[in-house]
Coordinates of C-alpha atoms and ligand atoms in Angstrom, one line a residue:
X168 CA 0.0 0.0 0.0
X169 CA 1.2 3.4 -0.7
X170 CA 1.5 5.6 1.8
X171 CA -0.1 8.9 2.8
X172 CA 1.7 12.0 1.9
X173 CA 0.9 15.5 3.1
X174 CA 0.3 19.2 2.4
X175 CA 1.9 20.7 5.9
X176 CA 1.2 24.5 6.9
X177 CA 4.0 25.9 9.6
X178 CA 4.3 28.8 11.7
X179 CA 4.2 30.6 15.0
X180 CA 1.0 30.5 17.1
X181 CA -1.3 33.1 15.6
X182 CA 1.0 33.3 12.3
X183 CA -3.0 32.8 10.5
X184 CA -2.1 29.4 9.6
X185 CA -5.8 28.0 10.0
X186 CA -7.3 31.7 8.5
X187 CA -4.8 30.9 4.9
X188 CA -5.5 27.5 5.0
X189 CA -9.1 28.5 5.3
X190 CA -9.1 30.9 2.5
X191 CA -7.0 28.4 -0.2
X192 CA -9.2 25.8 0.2
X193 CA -12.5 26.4 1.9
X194 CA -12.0 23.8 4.9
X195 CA -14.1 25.1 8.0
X196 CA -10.9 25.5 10.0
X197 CA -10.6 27.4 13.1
X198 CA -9.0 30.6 13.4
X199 CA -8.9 32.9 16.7
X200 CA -7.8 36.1 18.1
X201 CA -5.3 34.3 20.3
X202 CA -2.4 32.0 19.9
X203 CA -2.9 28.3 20.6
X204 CA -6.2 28.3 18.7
X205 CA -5.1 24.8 17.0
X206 CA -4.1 22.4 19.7
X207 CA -3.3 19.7 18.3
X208 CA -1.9 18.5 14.7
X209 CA -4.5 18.6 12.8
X210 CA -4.6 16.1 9.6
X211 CA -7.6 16.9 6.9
X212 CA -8.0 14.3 3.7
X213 CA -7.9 16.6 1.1
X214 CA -7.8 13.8 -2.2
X215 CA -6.8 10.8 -2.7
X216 CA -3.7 9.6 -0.8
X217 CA -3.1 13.4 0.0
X218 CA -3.9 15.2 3.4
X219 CA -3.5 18.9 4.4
X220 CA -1.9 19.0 7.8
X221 CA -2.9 22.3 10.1
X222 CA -0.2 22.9 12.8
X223 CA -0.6 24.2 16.0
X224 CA 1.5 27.3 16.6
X225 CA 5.7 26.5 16.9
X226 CA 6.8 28.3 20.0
X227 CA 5.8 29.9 22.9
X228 CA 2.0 30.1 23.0
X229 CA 1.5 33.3 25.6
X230 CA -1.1 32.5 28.3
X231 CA -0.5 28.6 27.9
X232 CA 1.3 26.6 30.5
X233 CA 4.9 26.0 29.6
X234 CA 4.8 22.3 29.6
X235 CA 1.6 22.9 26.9
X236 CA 4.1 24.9 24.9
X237 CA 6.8 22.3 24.9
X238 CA 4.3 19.3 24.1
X239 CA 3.1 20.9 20.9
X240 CA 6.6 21.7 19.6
X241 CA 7.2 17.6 20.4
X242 CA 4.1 16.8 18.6
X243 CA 4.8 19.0 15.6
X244 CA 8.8 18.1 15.4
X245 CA 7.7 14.8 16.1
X246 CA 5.2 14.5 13.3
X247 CA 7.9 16.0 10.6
X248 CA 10.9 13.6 11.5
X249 CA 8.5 10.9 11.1
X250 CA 6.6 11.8 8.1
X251 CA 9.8 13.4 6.4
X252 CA 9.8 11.8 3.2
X253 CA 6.0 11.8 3.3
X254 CA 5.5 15.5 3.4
X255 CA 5.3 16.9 -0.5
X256 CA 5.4 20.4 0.6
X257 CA 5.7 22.5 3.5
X258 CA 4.6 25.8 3.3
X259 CA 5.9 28.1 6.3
X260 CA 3.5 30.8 7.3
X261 CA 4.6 33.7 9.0
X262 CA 3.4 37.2 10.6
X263 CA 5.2 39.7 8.2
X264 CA 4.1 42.7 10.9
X265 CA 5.9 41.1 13.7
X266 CA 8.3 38.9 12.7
X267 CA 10.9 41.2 12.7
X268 CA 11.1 42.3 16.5
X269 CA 10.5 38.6 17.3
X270 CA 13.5 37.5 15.5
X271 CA 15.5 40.4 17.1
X272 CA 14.8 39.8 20.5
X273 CA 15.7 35.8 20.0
X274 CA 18.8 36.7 18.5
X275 CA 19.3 39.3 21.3
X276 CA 19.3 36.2 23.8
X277 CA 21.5 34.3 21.2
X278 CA 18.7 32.1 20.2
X279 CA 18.2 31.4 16.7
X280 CA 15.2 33.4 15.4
X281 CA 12.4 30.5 15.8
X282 CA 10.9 30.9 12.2
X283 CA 14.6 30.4 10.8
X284 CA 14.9 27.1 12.8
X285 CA 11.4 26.0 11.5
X286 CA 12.8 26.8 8.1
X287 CA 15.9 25.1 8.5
X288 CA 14.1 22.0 10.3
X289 CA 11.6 21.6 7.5
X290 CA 14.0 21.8 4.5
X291 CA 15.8 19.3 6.1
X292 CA 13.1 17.1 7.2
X293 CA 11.8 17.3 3.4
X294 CA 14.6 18.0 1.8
X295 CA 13.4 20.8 -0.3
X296 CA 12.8 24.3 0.8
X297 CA 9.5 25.3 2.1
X298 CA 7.1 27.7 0.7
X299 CA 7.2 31.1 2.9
X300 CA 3.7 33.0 3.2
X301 CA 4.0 36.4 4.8
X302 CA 1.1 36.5 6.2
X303 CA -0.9 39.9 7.4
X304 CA 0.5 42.1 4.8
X305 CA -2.8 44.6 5.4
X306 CA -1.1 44.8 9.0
X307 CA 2.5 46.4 7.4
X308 CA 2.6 50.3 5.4
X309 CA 5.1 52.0 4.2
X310 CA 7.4 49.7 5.6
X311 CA 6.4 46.5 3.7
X312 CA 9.5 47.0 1.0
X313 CA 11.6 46.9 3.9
X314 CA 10.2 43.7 5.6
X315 CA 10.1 41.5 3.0
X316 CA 13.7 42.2 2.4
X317 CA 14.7 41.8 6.3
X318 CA 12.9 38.6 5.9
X319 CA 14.8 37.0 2.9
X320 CA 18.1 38.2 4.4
X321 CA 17.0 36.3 7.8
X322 CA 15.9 32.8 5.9
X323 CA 19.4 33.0 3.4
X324 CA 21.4 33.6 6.8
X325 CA 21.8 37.4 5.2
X326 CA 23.3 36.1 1.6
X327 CA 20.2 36.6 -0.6
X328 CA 21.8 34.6 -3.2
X329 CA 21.4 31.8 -0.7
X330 CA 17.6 32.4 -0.5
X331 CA 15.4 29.0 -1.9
X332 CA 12.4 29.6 -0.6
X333 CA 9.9 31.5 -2.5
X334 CA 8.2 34.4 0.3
X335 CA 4.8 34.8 -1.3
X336 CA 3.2 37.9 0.7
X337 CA 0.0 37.5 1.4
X338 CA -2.7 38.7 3.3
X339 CA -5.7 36.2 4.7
X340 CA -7.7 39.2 5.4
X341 CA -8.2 40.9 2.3
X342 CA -7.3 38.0 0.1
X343 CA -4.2 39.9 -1.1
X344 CA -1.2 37.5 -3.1
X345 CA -3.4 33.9 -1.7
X346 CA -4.0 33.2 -6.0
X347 CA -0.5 33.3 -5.9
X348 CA -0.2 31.1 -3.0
X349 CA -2.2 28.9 -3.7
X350 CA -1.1 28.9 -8.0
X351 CA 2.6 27.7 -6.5
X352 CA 0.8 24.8 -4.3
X353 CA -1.2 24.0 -6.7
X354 CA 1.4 23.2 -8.9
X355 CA 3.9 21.6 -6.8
X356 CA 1.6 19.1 -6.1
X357 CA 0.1 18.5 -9.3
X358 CA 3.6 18.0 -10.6
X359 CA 3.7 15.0 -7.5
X360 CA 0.6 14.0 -9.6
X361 CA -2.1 14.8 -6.7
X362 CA -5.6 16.2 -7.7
X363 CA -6.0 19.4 -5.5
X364 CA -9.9 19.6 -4.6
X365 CA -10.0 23.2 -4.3
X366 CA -10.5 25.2 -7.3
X367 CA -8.4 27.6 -8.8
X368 CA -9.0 31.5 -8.4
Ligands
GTP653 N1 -5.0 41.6 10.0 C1 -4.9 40.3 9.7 N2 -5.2 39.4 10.6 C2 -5.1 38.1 10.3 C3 -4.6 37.7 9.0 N3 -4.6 36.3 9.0 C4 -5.1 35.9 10.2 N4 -5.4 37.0 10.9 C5 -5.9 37.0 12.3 O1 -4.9 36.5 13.2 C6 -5.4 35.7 14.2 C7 -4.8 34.3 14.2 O2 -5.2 33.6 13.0 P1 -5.2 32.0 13.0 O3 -5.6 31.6 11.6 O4 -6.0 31.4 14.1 O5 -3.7 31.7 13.3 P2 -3.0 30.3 13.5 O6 -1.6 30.5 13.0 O7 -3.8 29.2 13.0 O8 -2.9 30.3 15.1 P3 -2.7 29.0 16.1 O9 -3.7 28.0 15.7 O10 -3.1 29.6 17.4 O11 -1.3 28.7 16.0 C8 -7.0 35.7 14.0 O12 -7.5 36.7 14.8 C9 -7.1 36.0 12.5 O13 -8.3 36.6 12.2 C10 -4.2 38.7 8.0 O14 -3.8 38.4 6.9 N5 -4.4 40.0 8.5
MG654 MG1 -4.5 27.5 13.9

């Protein structure tokens, strides 16, 4: 029997991975106002032998109990190393309006900037790049130029001729970039010769 492979969606708690995953393909997810919304790895048959997988948030999850926190990030990091070769695409979903002073303040404490590990951890797990949404694009001005190159220079370890990943900026809100979005999944995984369910913009 072959096995199951799967469409994974990434990011932070409150990223909006449930609210994109929502808009791409019309699944009834669950999105709220505060992180730790999705609990628990959530796996969704989307066709046949393909399923979408909805992540809780990876990291701290503010008003959770730290032993919560650190039992999602096993659960999710667990699921990955074990459906590694399974996964056909990843795509990492991140909060382009805060990213930035999140990332800071880990590398201030000499941590490495937690979407850059989830990055690292799913290209290896995979081996291939993931897809990078920046989510919340309604949420950024003047400044969104600016971002969006802080951002690539974060994910290529600042060499932007190291960047793989595609950063797709999107906005679940107003809908803004997701045909693009969900055009580049679309054809990854036709190209892996899965029917995707959900219609095409
Ligand atoms: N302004 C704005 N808000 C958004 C956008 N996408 C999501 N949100 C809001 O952000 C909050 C979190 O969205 P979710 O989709 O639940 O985020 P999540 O990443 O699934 O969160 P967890 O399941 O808790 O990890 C909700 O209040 C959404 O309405 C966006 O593009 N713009
Ligand atoms: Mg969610």
């Amino acid at each position: 029997m072959m096995s199951e492979r799967y469409l994974v969606f990434t990011g932070r708690p409150n990223s909006g991975k449930s609210s994109i995953i929502r808009k791409i393909t019309g699944l009834q997810t669950r999105s709220g106002k505060r992180p730790g919304t999705t609990r628990r790895v959530s796996v969704i048959p989307l066709s046949r032998g393909l399923s979408l997988v909805d992540m809780p948030g990876y990291g701290r999850i503010t008003g959770a109990a730290r032993g919560f926190t650190e039992d999602v990030k096993d659960e999710i990091t667990d699921f990955i190393e074990e459906k590694g070769d399974d996964i056909v695409l990843a795509v990492h979903v991140l909060d382009l309006s805060t990213f930035m002073e999140v990332a800071l303040r880990q590398e201030d404490k000499g941590l490495i900037p937690i979407d850059l590990e989830m990055v690292r951890y799913l290209r290896e797990s995979t081996g291939e790049p993931p897809l990078i949404a920046a989510n919340k694009t309604d949420r950024v001005g003047e400044e969104r130029e600016r971002l969006l190159d802080e951002l690539g220079h974060l994910i290529a370890g600042g060499d932007l001729t190291e960047l793989e990943s595609i950063i797709y900026p999107v906005s679940a809100k107003t809908g803004e970039g997701v045909g693009a979005l969900k055009d580049a999944i679309h054809r990854k995984l036709a190209a892996e010769g899965f029917r995707t369910p959900f219609k095409m913009q």
